[in-house]
Amino acid sequence: MWIRTKCSLNFQLEEATPLILMLRPRSGMQQWIARESYRLTPTVPIIEYTDIFGNLCQRLVAPAEKFRIDTSADVMTLDKPGKIDWTYFVEIPNLPDSILTYLYPSRYCESDRFGKMAREIVAEAQPGYEQVECIKTWISNSIQYLPGSSEYPESAVEVNMKGHGVCRDLAHLGIALCRSLSIPTRLVVGYLYGLEPMDLHAWYEAYVGDRWYTFDPTQRDVGVGRVAIAYGRDAADVAVYTQFGPPAIYTSIHVSVELLPAEDTGV
Amino acid sequence: MWIRTKCSLNFQLEEATPLILMLRPRSGMQQWIARESYRLTPTVPIIEYTDIFGNLCQRLVAPAEKFRIDTSADVMTLDKPGKIDWTYFVEIPNLPDSILTYLYPSRYCESDRFGKMAREIVAEAQPGYEQVECIKTWISNSIQYLPGSSEYPESAVEVNMKGHGVCRDLAHLGIALCRSLSIPTRLVVGYLYGLEPMDLHAWYEAYVGDRWYTFDPTQRDVGVGRVAIAYGRDAADVAVYTQFGPPAIYTSIHVSVELLPAEDTGV
Amino acid sequence: MWIRTKCSLNFQLEEATPLILMLRPRSGMQQWIARESYRLTPTVPIIEYTDIFGNLCQRLVAPAEKFRIDTSADVMTLDKPGKIDWTYFVEIPNLPDSILTYLYPSRYCESDRFGKMAREIVAEAQPGYEQVECIKTWISNSIQYLPGSSEYPESAVEVNMKGHGVCRDLAHLGIALCRSLSIPTRLVVGYLYGLEPMDLHAWYEAYVGDRWYTFDPTQRDVGVGRVAIAYGRDAADVAVYTQFGPPAIYTSIHVSVELLPAEDTGV
Amino acid sequence: MWIRTKCSLNFQLEEATPLILMLRPRSGMQQWIARESYRLTPTVPIIEYTDIFGNLCQRLVAPAEKFRIDTSADVMTLDKPGKIDWTYFVEIPNLPDSILTYLYPSRYCESDRFGKMAREIVAEAQPGYEQVECIKTWISNSIQYLPGSSEYPESAVEVNMKGHGVCRDLAHLGIALCRSLSIPTRLVVGYLYGLEPMDLHAWYEAYVGDRWYTFDPTQRDVGVGRVAIAYGRDAADVAVYTQFGPPAIYTSIHVSVELLPAEDTGV
């Protein structure tokens, strides 16, 4: 399945402003970036580095006045969700070292406060995938998904109290609940084909059985057509852009995701 | 300056319990581990790995009933605090890539909520070291240091509301305030010679000028005699031990730090 | 300065063959990848990872019969060679930790055998940049550059005996000579605008003063228009492709590098 | 099984000399360092860092005249060699990313020159463990093990021509032969209980089935009582000490390895 993603950011800034961006998806196990572009208007010096979670990050100083970033990618993603076998709970001693960091509480996922609630939600579920699915269903049913309703990330505790949130908020709650059961869970920011209304999207992955599995409480089915841009413990690790200094006069973001006929994936 | 640290952990556990420990200090720029021991009673299989922040972590499954860990180290540390020159604020574009992660909010340091308060506290200070010193003094004067008063980590927002806390709590507040001014700051857990009452200790380091500098709002002077065990964004990254499963029946910790005559540092 | 690079690999294989490729340039301090494509014909599953030197590597199994890889990139590179100030020899204790690996001998750069020869070549030169420049000039004058003359990498000892070689061979000799003087040196594989005859190219970088500097004994001037694909200790670390199993029936490679008018760098 | 290792290095140097050392074994899957010491006489500033292979390295400047390093460790190692099940050849596409670097030729292991010879040696063997065992036996029978016979590392090609060598030389040949069959292989430097004459030792590990397995052509049985200090592609990566500048007037090394009654492993 071939997807073309586009994301444009427009800034109007009072003064020259350092930005850290995460807008370059990486090729990996689940997606192949066959074509990619990343254009700055006006052109300014830009440096790329890899963060502690393996994401590509771009650093630059945006000029005062208008500044624009246009990115685009042609990505081959999985045609079907990965087959879900007997995806059991992985006992802590058997988890790979590199996964352990996703067990701990983080800025917006206070998993240390959700143990009791999580155990109640999954009371009937088998340890592992079934627990995570159970949590996802509970969130879908209990927390209202209101796209565009908030600007700043909210923590799992806050989201749980409010009872509604954007995709990122629902993901934070899902992550906190899973981690409180000692299931490693991470936030994913990326694109989802067919999302309504179209925007950048956030969901989460839980490590059960032998790999990461995708969960998204905002969608009926996990479906296909996902392109990951960045992974982290929560939104504090994976802001698409982080801006330092005085707030922007104006910021806008434009996202599109289209299906690509295979014959158009050429160079 | 030679210091001998000792830390013993005693557990009484209802059932076999996975533990992740951070009890092995690393040699680095500021400390040299000349002798070190790490004993388990009873002996159980144990594996060591390095986490994303560079800390040595130990994984094991503690047996049900009694379990004990005894660690000790002879460490050469700096005789004097590093000289503090003109330690200016480092503009974001000039920060090393590896430092950027310490700018973001984290579980217990909600720096995204402290911008206004931080700017008021440092209103008179020069950007950089002076700002961080100013924040430290403000915490020393405004937040009561009550060793042993809390068991679980509290976040900067909570500490600020309560007005008192343990060393870790004061550090969380200091970190949140510094980061809100775009100064990279990290938590350090370790030993401090002469600490009253003796215990494991927590403080923080801020990156100004050209390196990390130590700050400790619980002490009049930053002093000497510090041995770092682990670094991270906050207590969620650097718990000395993390225990999975049902709570321990009983846990105790014993810490001692003594000055070592140079002639006793032999093998 | 904007450059468009293209590289196509054609394979005809007797049987399905695992390949490891290094064909995706990374954005970094010296180059920005504004557009990039990487197409496989036929399409096969492909995975990307980062090696110990920070290079992006692609893994796949090429099908029997015909297989083709087409890559292309639009890259912004430096308009001028970096200014060369007083680029002194860096004493070993002052080298960054991450640089030390480039001091050691490697498969094709037996620096442990070149100490005497290197000291003779640089007898009159100031330690640092001048020594490296002196070695480069000596190679340009003493070793004949014969593009296309060899297929397999040869080691510095072999190149020195033969007296001629391809770009990679001359680079291996330069690296071995520099390292024998305790100057960290690394191989770069990439593109060079204006190279005659056009092909993939190899040169080296030496760490003097405060950063890596480019040296290329095959060219009169270091010039501009270089795009790095991969860095390593020598050709054993940075083969553009590594093929496992029986030799290919046929392999061909096509490279082009053109100057890009700034207005054509759009998405 | 508890082992106490000791290694002392004595230097007499004409001038202050930078040294890079690898003398601190790490705890990992196969060994636990319960006690450890690392003493310098006289005391000089020393810094520790981790290299690209995960080894702990120590950097210092040894003073002119006499300088001494004494290290010691109490290590719990495996009581028995790991069970050898059906340890099949791992197809390249199934190797973990981090293992691939051990497939390539390196300074002293010119695996690109041994394909034909290796295929002849293993003609009758099953792919995987049996091939590696077959190579080990061939080396034991064909290359004379002469401890202390050479000072500088020799490459597999050289060792194969000479027909004799020290432990490191035999290991280099074993590594080159295995890699030429696309079996990842790495050099290990460490201690071996019962080695005659006692010295630092070198052997190699091959990745077959699901993990690294130990091979040592200098010993009838792989046995137990091994403590690894450092891993790498060959001796160029894992010199116990690397010295820069003029040769030492005098260097000596003293090694001892003793069995430790379990009751003596205390702090």
Coordinates of N, CA and C in Angstrom, one line a residue, chain C residues 27-210:
Chain C
S27 N 21.3 14.0 6.2 CA 21.5 15.4 6.5 C 22.3 15.6 7.8
G28 N 23.2 16.6 7.8 CA 24.0 16.8 8.9 C 24.6 18.2 8.9
M29 N 25.8 18.4 9.5 CA 26.4 19.7 9.5 C 26.7 20.2 8.2
Q30 N 27.1 19.4 7.2 CA 27.7 19.9 6.0 C 26.8 19.7 4.8
Q31 N 25.7 19.0 4.9 CA 24.8 18.9 3.8 C 23.4 18.7 4.2
W32 N 22.5 19.2 3.4 CA 21.1 19.1 3.7 C 20.4 18.4 2.6
I33 N 19.7 17.3 2.9 CA 19.0 16.5 1.9 C 17.6 17.1 1.7
A34 N 17.3 17.9 0.7 CA 16.0 18.5 0.5 C 15.0 17.7 -0.2
R35 N 15.5 16.7 -1.0 CA 14.7 15.8 -1.7 C 15.4 14.5 -2.0
E36 N 14.7 13.4 -1.9 CA 15.4 12.2 -2.0 C 14.5 11.1 -2.5
S37 N 15.0 10.2 -3.3 CA 14.2 9.0 -3.6 C 15.0 7.8 -3.7
Y38 N 14.4 6.7 -3.5 CA 15.1 5.4 -3.3 C 14.1 4.3 -3.8
R39 N 14.2 3.9 -5.1 CA 13.2 3.0 -5.7 C 13.8 1.7 -6.0
L40 N 13.1 0.6 -5.7 CA 13.5 -0.8 -6.1 C 12.6 -1.3 -7.2
T41 N 13.2 -2.0 -8.1 CA 12.4 -2.6 -9.2 C 13.0 -4.1 -9.4
P42 N 12.2 -5.1 -9.1 CA 10.8 -5.0 -8.5 C 10.9 -4.6 -7.1
T43 N 9.8 -4.2 -6.5 CA 9.7 -3.9 -5.1 C 9.8 -5.1 -4.2
V44 N 10.7 -5.1 -3.3 CA 10.9 -6.2 -2.3 C 10.9 -5.6 -0.9
P45 N 10.6 -6.4 0.1 CA 10.7 -5.8 1.5 C 12.1 -5.3 1.8
I46 N 12.2 -4.2 2.5 CA 13.5 -3.6 2.8 C 13.4 -2.9 4.1
I47 N 14.5 -3.0 4.9 CA 14.5 -2.5 6.2 C 15.7 -1.6 6.3
E48 N 15.6 -0.5 7.1 CA 16.7 0.4 7.3 C 17.2 0.4 8.7
Y49 N 18.5 0.5 8.9 CA 19.0 0.6 10.3 C 20.2 1.5 10.3
T50 N 20.7 1.9 11.5 CA 21.8 2.8 11.6 C 23.0 2.0 12.1
D51 N 24.1 2.0 11.5 CA 25.3 1.2 11.9 C 26.1 1.9 13.0
I52 N 27.2 1.3 13.5 CA 27.9 1.9 14.6 C 28.6 3.2 14.3
F53 N 28.7 3.5 13.0 CA 29.3 4.8 12.6 C 28.3 5.9 12.3
G54 N 27.0 5.5 12.4 CA 25.9 6.5 12.2 C 25.4 6.5 10.8
N55 N 25.8 5.6 10.0 CA 25.3 5.6 8.6 C 24.0 4.9 8.5
L56 N 23.1 5.3 7.6 CA 21.9 4.6 7.3 C 22.2 3.4 6.4
C57 N 21.8 2.2 6.8 CA 22.0 1.0 5.9 C 20.7 0.4 5.6
Q58 N 20.6 -0.2 4.4 CA 19.4 -0.8 4.0 C 19.6 -2.3 3.7
R59 N 18.7 -3.1 4.3 CA 18.9 -4.6 4.1 C 17.7 -5.1 3.3
L60 N 18.0 -6.0 2.4 CA 17.0 -6.6 1.6 C 17.5 -7.9 1.0
V61 N 16.6 -8.7 0.5 CA 17.0 -9.9 -0.3 C 16.6 -9.6 -1.7
A62 N 17.7 -9.4 -2.6 CA 17.4 -9.2 -4.0 C 16.9 -10.5 -4.7
P63 N 15.9 -10.4 -5.5 CA 15.4 -11.6 -6.2 C 16.4 -12.1 -7.2
A64 N 16.2 -13.4 -7.5 CA 17.0 -13.9 -8.6 C 16.6 -13.2 -9.9
E65 N 17.4 -13.3 -10.9 CA 17.3 -12.6 -12.2 C 17.6 -11.1 -12.0
K66 N 16.8 -10.2 -12.6 CA 17.1 -8.8 -12.6 C 16.6 -8.0 -11.4
F67 N 17.4 -7.1 -10.9 CA 17.0 -6.3 -9.8 C 17.7 -4.9 -10.0
R68 N 17.0 -3.9 -9.7 CA 17.5 -2.6 -10.0 C 17.2 -1.6 -8.8
I69 N 18.1 -0.8 -8.5 CA 17.9 0.2 -7.4 C 18.2 1.6 -8.0
D70 N 17.3 2.5 -7.9 CA 17.5 3.9 -8.4 C 17.4 4.9 -7.2
T71 N 18.5 5.6 -7.0 CA 18.4 6.6 -5.9 C 18.7 8.0 -6.5
S72 N 18.2 9.0 -5.8 CA 18.4 10.3 -6.3 C 18.3 11.3 -5.1
A73 N 19.0 12.4 -5.1 CA 18.9 13.3 -4.0 C 19.2 14.7 -4.5
D74 N 18.5 15.7 -4.0 CA 18.8 17.1 -4.1 C 19.4 17.6 -2.8
V75 N 20.7 18.1 -2.9 CA 21.4 18.3 -1.7 C 22.0 19.7 -1.7
M76 N 21.8 20.4 -0.6 CA 22.4 21.7 -0.4 C 23.8 21.5 0.3
T77 N 24.9 21.8 -0.4 CA 26.2 21.7 0.2 C 26.9 23.0 0.4
L78 N 28.0 23.0 1.0 CA 28.7 24.3 1.3 C 29.2 24.9 -0.1
D79 N 29.1 26.2 -0.1 CA 29.5 26.9 -1.3 C 31.0 27.0 -1.4
K80 N 31.6 27.0 -0.3 CA 33.1 27.2 -0.3 C 33.6 26.1 0.7
P81 N 34.9 25.7 0.5 CA 35.5 24.9 1.5 C 35.5 25.7 2.8
G82 N 35.4 25.0 3.9 CA 35.4 25.7 5.2 C 36.7 26.4 5.4
K83 N 36.7 27.5 6.1 CA 37.9 28.3 6.3 C 38.9 27.5 7.1
I84 N 40.1 27.6 6.7 CA 41.1 26.8 7.4 C 42.0 27.8 8.2
D85 N 41.7 27.8 9.5 CA 42.4 28.6 10.5 C 43.7 27.9 10.9
W86 N 44.0 28.2 12.1 CA 45.2 27.5 12.7 C 44.8 26.1 13.2
T87 N 44.8 25.2 12.2 CA 44.3 23.9 12.5 C 45.4 23.0 13.0
Y88 N 45.6 23.1 14.3 CA 46.7 22.4 15.0 C 46.5 20.9 15.2
F89 N 47.5 20.2 15.5 CA 47.4 18.8 15.9 C 46.7 18.8 17.3
V90 N 45.7 17.9 17.4 CA 45.0 17.8 18.7 C 45.7 16.7 19.5
E91 N 46.2 17.1 20.6 CA 46.9 16.1 21.5 C 45.9 15.0 21.9
I92 N 46.3 13.8 22.0 CA 45.4 12.6 22.3 C 44.5 12.9 23.4
P93 N 45.0 13.5 24.6 CA 44.1 13.6 25.7 C 43.0 14.6 25.4
N94 N 43.1 15.5 24.4 CA 42.1 16.5 24.1 C 41.1 16.0 23.0
L95 N 41.3 14.9 22.4 CA 40.4 14.4 21.4 C 39.0 14.0 22.1
P96 N 37.9 14.3 21.4 CA 36.6 13.8 21.9 C 36.6 12.2 21.9
D97 N 35.9 11.6 22.9 CA 35.9 10.2 23.0 C 35.5 9.5 21.6
S98 N 34.5 10.1 21.0 CA 33.9 9.5 19.8 C 34.9 9.4 18.6
I99 N 35.9 10.2 18.7 CA 36.9 10.3 17.6 C 38.0 9.3 17.7
L100 N 38.2 8.7 18.9 CA 39.4 7.9 19.1 C 39.4 6.7 18.2
T101 N 38.2 6.1 17.9 CA 38.2 4.9 17.1 C 38.9 5.1 15.7
Y102 N 39.0 6.4 15.3 CA 39.6 6.7 14.0 C 41.2 6.8 14.1
L103 N 41.7 6.5 15.2 CA 43.2 6.5 15.4 C 43.7 5.1 15.2
Y104 N 42.9 4.1 15.2 CA 43.4 2.7 15.2 C 43.6 2.2 13.8
P105 N 44.4 1.2 13.6 CA 44.6 0.6 12.3 C 43.3 -0.2 11.9
S106 N 43.0 -0.3 10.6 CA 41.8 -1.0 10.2 C 42.1 -1.9 9.0
R107 N 41.1 -2.6 8.5 CA 41.4 -3.6 7.5 C 42.3 -3.2 6.3
Y108 N 42.0 -2.0 5.7 CA 42.8 -1.6 4.6 C 43.7 -0.4 4.9
C109 N 43.8 -0.1 6.2 CA 44.7 1.0 6.6 C 45.6 0.6 7.7
E110 N 46.7 -0.1 7.4 CA 47.6 -0.7 8.4 C 48.5 0.4 8.9
S111 N 47.9 1.3 9.7 CA 48.7 2.5 10.1 C 49.8 2.0 11.1
D112 N 49.7 0.8 11.6 CA 50.8 0.3 12.5 C 52.1 0.0 11.7
R113 N 52.0 0.1 10.4 CA 53.2 -0.2 9.6 C 53.8 1.0 8.9
F114 N 53.3 2.2 9.2 CA 53.6 3.4 8.4 C 54.3 4.5 9.1
G115 N 54.7 4.3 10.4 CA 55.2 5.3 11.3 C 56.4 6.0 10.7
K116 N 57.4 5.2 10.3 CA 58.7 5.7 9.8 C 58.4 6.5 8.5
M117 N 57.7 5.9 7.6 CA 57.5 6.6 6.3 C 56.7 7.9 6.5
A118 N 55.7 7.9 7.3 CA 55.0 9.1 7.5 C 55.9 10.2 8.1
R119 N 56.7 9.9 9.1 CA 57.6 10.9 9.7 C 58.5 11.5 8.7
E120 N 59.0 10.7 7.7 CA 59.8 11.2 6.7 C 59.1 12.2 5.8
I121 N 57.9 11.8 5.4 CA 57.1 12.6 4.5 C 56.8 14.0 5.1
V122 N 56.5 14.0 6.4 CA 56.1 15.3 7.0 C 57.2 16.0 7.7
A123 N 58.4 15.6 7.4 CA 59.6 16.1 8.2 C 59.6 17.6 8.4
E124 N 59.2 18.3 7.4 CA 59.3 19.7 7.4 C 58.0 20.4 7.9
A125 N 56.9 19.7 8.1 CA 55.6 20.3 8.3 C 55.3 20.5 9.8
Q126 N 54.5 21.5 10.0 CA 54.0 21.8 11.3 C 52.9 20.7 11.7
P127 N 52.9 20.3 13.0 CA 51.9 19.3 13.4 C 50.5 19.8 13.1
G128 N 49.7 18.9 12.6 CA 48.3 19.2 12.3 C 47.9 19.3 10.9
Y129 N 47.2 20.3 10.5 CA 46.7 20.4 9.1 C 47.8 20.3 8.1
E130 N 48.9 21.0 8.4 CA 50.0 21.0 7.5 C 50.6 19.6 7.2
Q131 N 50.7 18.8 8.2 CA 51.1 17.4 8.0 C 50.2 16.7 7.1
V132 N 48.9 16.8 7.3 CA 47.9 16.1 6.5 C 48.0 16.6 5.0
E133 N 48.1 17.9 4.9 CA 48.3 18.5 3.5 C 49.5 17.9 2.8
C134 N 50.6 17.8 3.6 CA 51.9 17.4 3.1 C 51.7 15.9 2.7
I135 N 51.0 15.1 3.4 CA 50.8 13.7 3.0 C 50.0 13.6 1.8
K136 N 48.9 14.5 1.7 CA 48.1 14.5 0.5 C 48.9 14.8 -0.8
T137 N 49.8 15.8 -0.6 CA 50.6 16.2 -1.8 C 51.5 15.1 -2.2
W138 N 52.1 14.5 -1.2 CA 53.0 13.4 -1.4 C 52.3 12.3 -2.2
I139 N 51.1 11.9 -1.8 CA 50.3 10.9 -2.5 C 50.0 11.3 -4.0
S140 N 49.6 12.6 -4.1 CA 49.2 13.1 -5.4 C 50.5 13.0 -6.4
N141 N 51.6 13.2 -5.8 CA 52.9 13.2 -6.6 C 53.4 11.8 -6.8
S142 N 53.2 10.9 -5.9 CA 53.9 9.6 -5.9 C 53.0 8.4 -6.3
I143 N 51.8 8.5 -6.1 CA 50.9 7.4 -6.4 C 50.0 7.8 -7.6
Q144 N 50.0 7.0 -8.6 CA 49.3 7.4 -9.8 C 47.8 7.1 -9.7
Y145 N 47.0 8.0 -9.9 CA 45.5 7.9 -9.8 C 45.0 7.3 -11.1
L146 N 44.5 6.1 -11.1 CA 44.0 5.4 -12.3 C 42.5 5.0 -12.0
P147 N 41.6 5.8 -12.3 CA 40.2 5.5 -12.1 C 39.8 4.2 -12.8
G148 N 39.1 3.4 -12.2 CA 38.6 2.1 -12.8 C 39.6 1.0 -12.9
S149 N 40.8 1.2 -12.3 CA 41.8 0.2 -12.5 C 41.7 -1.0 -11.6
S150 N 40.9 -0.9 -10.6 CA 40.8 -2.1 -9.7 C 39.4 -2.3 -9.2
E151 N 39.0 -3.5 -8.9 CA 37.6 -3.7 -8.5 C 37.5 -3.9 -7.0
Y152 N 38.5 -4.6 -6.4 CA 38.4 -4.9 -5.0 C 39.3 -3.9 -4.2
P153 N 38.9 -3.5 -3.0 CA 39.7 -2.6 -2.3 C 41.1 -3.1 -2.0
E154 N 42.1 -2.3 -2.0 CA 43.4 -2.7 -1.7 C 43.9 -2.0 -0.4
S155 N 44.8 -2.6 0.3 CA 45.2 -2.0 1.6 C 46.3 -1.0 1.3
A156 N 46.5 -0.1 2.3 CA 47.6 0.9 2.1 C 48.9 0.3 1.8
V157 N 49.3 -0.8 2.4 CA 50.6 -1.5 2.1 C 50.6 -1.9 0.7
E158 N 49.5 -2.5 0.2 CA 49.5 -2.9 -1.2 C 49.6 -1.8 -2.2
V159 N 48.8 -0.7 -1.9 CA 48.8 0.5 -2.8 C 50.2 1.1 -2.8
N160 N 50.8 1.2 -1.7 CA 52.1 1.8 -1.6 C 53.1 1.0 -2.4
M161 N 53.0 -0.3 -2.5 CA 53.9 -1.1 -3.3 C 53.6 -1.0 -4.7
K162 N 52.3 -1.0 -5.1 CA 52.0 -0.9 -6.5 C 52.2 0.5 -7.2
G163 N 52.1 1.5 -6.4 CA 52.3 2.8 -6.9 C 51.2 3.4 -7.7
H164 N 50.1 2.8 -7.7 CA 48.9 3.3 -8.4 C 47.6 2.8 -7.8
G165 N 46.5 3.4 -8.1 CA 45.3 2.9 -7.6 C 44.1 3.8 -7.9
V166 N 42.9 3.3 -7.5 CA 41.7 4.1 -7.7 C 41.6 5.1 -6.5
C167 N 40.5 5.9 -6.5 CA 40.4 6.9 -5.5 C 40.4 6.3 -4.1
R168 N 39.7 5.2 -3.9 CA 39.6 4.5 -2.6 C 41.0 4.0 -2.2
D169 N 41.8 3.6 -3.1 CA 43.2 3.1 -2.7 C 44.0 4.3 -2.2
L170 N 44.0 5.4 -3.0 CA 44.8 6.5 -2.5 C 44.3 7.0 -1.2
A171 N 43.0 7.0 -0.9 CA 42.5 7.4 0.4 C 43.0 6.5 1.5
H172 N 43.0 5.2 1.2 CA 43.5 4.2 2.2 C 44.9 4.5 2.6
L173 N 45.7 4.9 1.6 CA 47.1 5.2 1.9 C 47.2 6.5 2.8
G174 N 46.4 7.5 2.4 CA 46.4 8.7 3.1 C 46.0 8.5 4.5
I175 N 45.0 7.7 4.7 CA 44.4 7.4 6.1 C 45.5 6.7 6.9
A176 N 46.1 5.7 6.3 CA 47.2 5.0 7.1 C 48.3 5.9 7.5
L177 N 48.7 6.8 6.6 CA 49.8 7.7 6.9 C 49.4 8.6 8.0
C178 N 48.3 9.2 7.9 CA 47.8 10.2 9.0 C 47.7 9.5 10.3
R179 N 47.0 8.4 10.3 CA 46.8 7.7 11.6 C 48.1 7.3 12.3
S180 N 49.1 7.0 11.5 CA 50.4 6.6 12.1 C 51.1 7.8 12.8
L181 N 50.6 9.0 12.5 CA 51.0 10.2 13.2 C 50.0 10.6 14.3
S182 N 49.1 9.7 14.7 CA 48.1 10.0 15.7 C 47.1 11.0 15.3
I183 N 46.9 11.2 14.0 CA 45.8 12.1 13.6 C 44.6 11.3 13.2
P184 N 43.5 11.4 13.8 CA 42.3 10.7 13.5 C 41.9 10.9 12.0
T185 N 41.6 9.9 11.3 CA 41.3 10.0 9.9 C 40.2 9.0 9.5
R186 N 39.3 9.4 8.7 CA 38.2 8.5 8.3 C 37.9 8.6 6.8
L187 N 37.4 7.5 6.2 CA 37.1 7.4 4.8 C 35.7 7.9 4.6
V188 N 35.5 8.6 3.5 CA 34.2 9.1 3.1 C 33.9 8.6 1.7
V189 N 32.7 8.0 1.5 CA 32.3 7.6 0.2 C 31.1 8.5 -0.2
G190 N 31.1 9.0 -1.4 CA 30.1 9.9 -1.8 C 30.2 10.3 -3.3
Y191 N 29.6 11.5 -3.5 CA 29.6 12.0 -4.9 C 30.5 13.3 -4.9
L192 N 31.1 13.5 -6.1 CA 31.8 14.8 -6.3 C 31.4 15.4 -7.7
Y193 N 30.9 16.6 -7.6 CA 30.5 17.3 -8.8 C 31.7 17.5 -9.7
G194 N 31.6 17.2 -11.0 CA 32.7 17.5 -11.9 C 33.7 16.4 -12.0
L195 N 33.5 15.3 -11.3 CA 34.5 14.2 -11.3 C 34.6 13.6 -12.7
E196 N 35.8 13.3 -13.2 CA 36.0 12.7 -14.5 C 36.8 11.5 -14.4
P197 N 36.4 10.3 -14.9 CA 35.0 10.0 -15.3 C 34.1 10.0 -14.2
M198 N 32.8 10.3 -14.4 CA 31.9 10.3 -13.3 C 31.7 8.9 -12.7
D199 N 31.6 8.8 -11.4 CA 31.5 7.5 -10.7 C 31.2 7.9 -9.2
L200 N 31.0 6.9 -8.4 CA 31.0 7.1 -7.0 C 32.5 7.5 -6.7
H201 N 32.7 8.2 -5.6 CA 34.0 8.7 -5.3 C 34.3 8.4 -3.8
A202 N 35.6 8.4 -3.5 CA 36.1 8.2 -2.1 C 37.2 9.2 -1.8
W203 N 37.1 9.7 -0.6 CA 38.2 10.6 -0.1 C 38.3 10.5 1.4
Y204 N 39.0 11.3 2.1 CA 39.1 11.1 3.5 C 39.1 12.5 4.2
E205 N 38.8 12.3 5.5 CA 38.7 13.5 6.4 C 39.7 13.3 7.6
A206 N 40.4 14.3 7.9 CA 41.3 14.3 9.1 C 40.8 15.2 10.2
Y207 N 40.9 14.8 11.4 CA 40.4 15.6 12.5 C 41.6 16.4 13.0
V208 N 41.7 17.7 12.7 CA 42.7 18.6 13.2 C 42.0 19.9 13.7
G209 N 42.6 20.6 14.6 CA 42.0 21.8 15.2 C 40.7 21.4 15.9
D210 N 39.6 21.7 15.3 CA 38.4 21.5 16.1 C 37.3 20.7 15.3

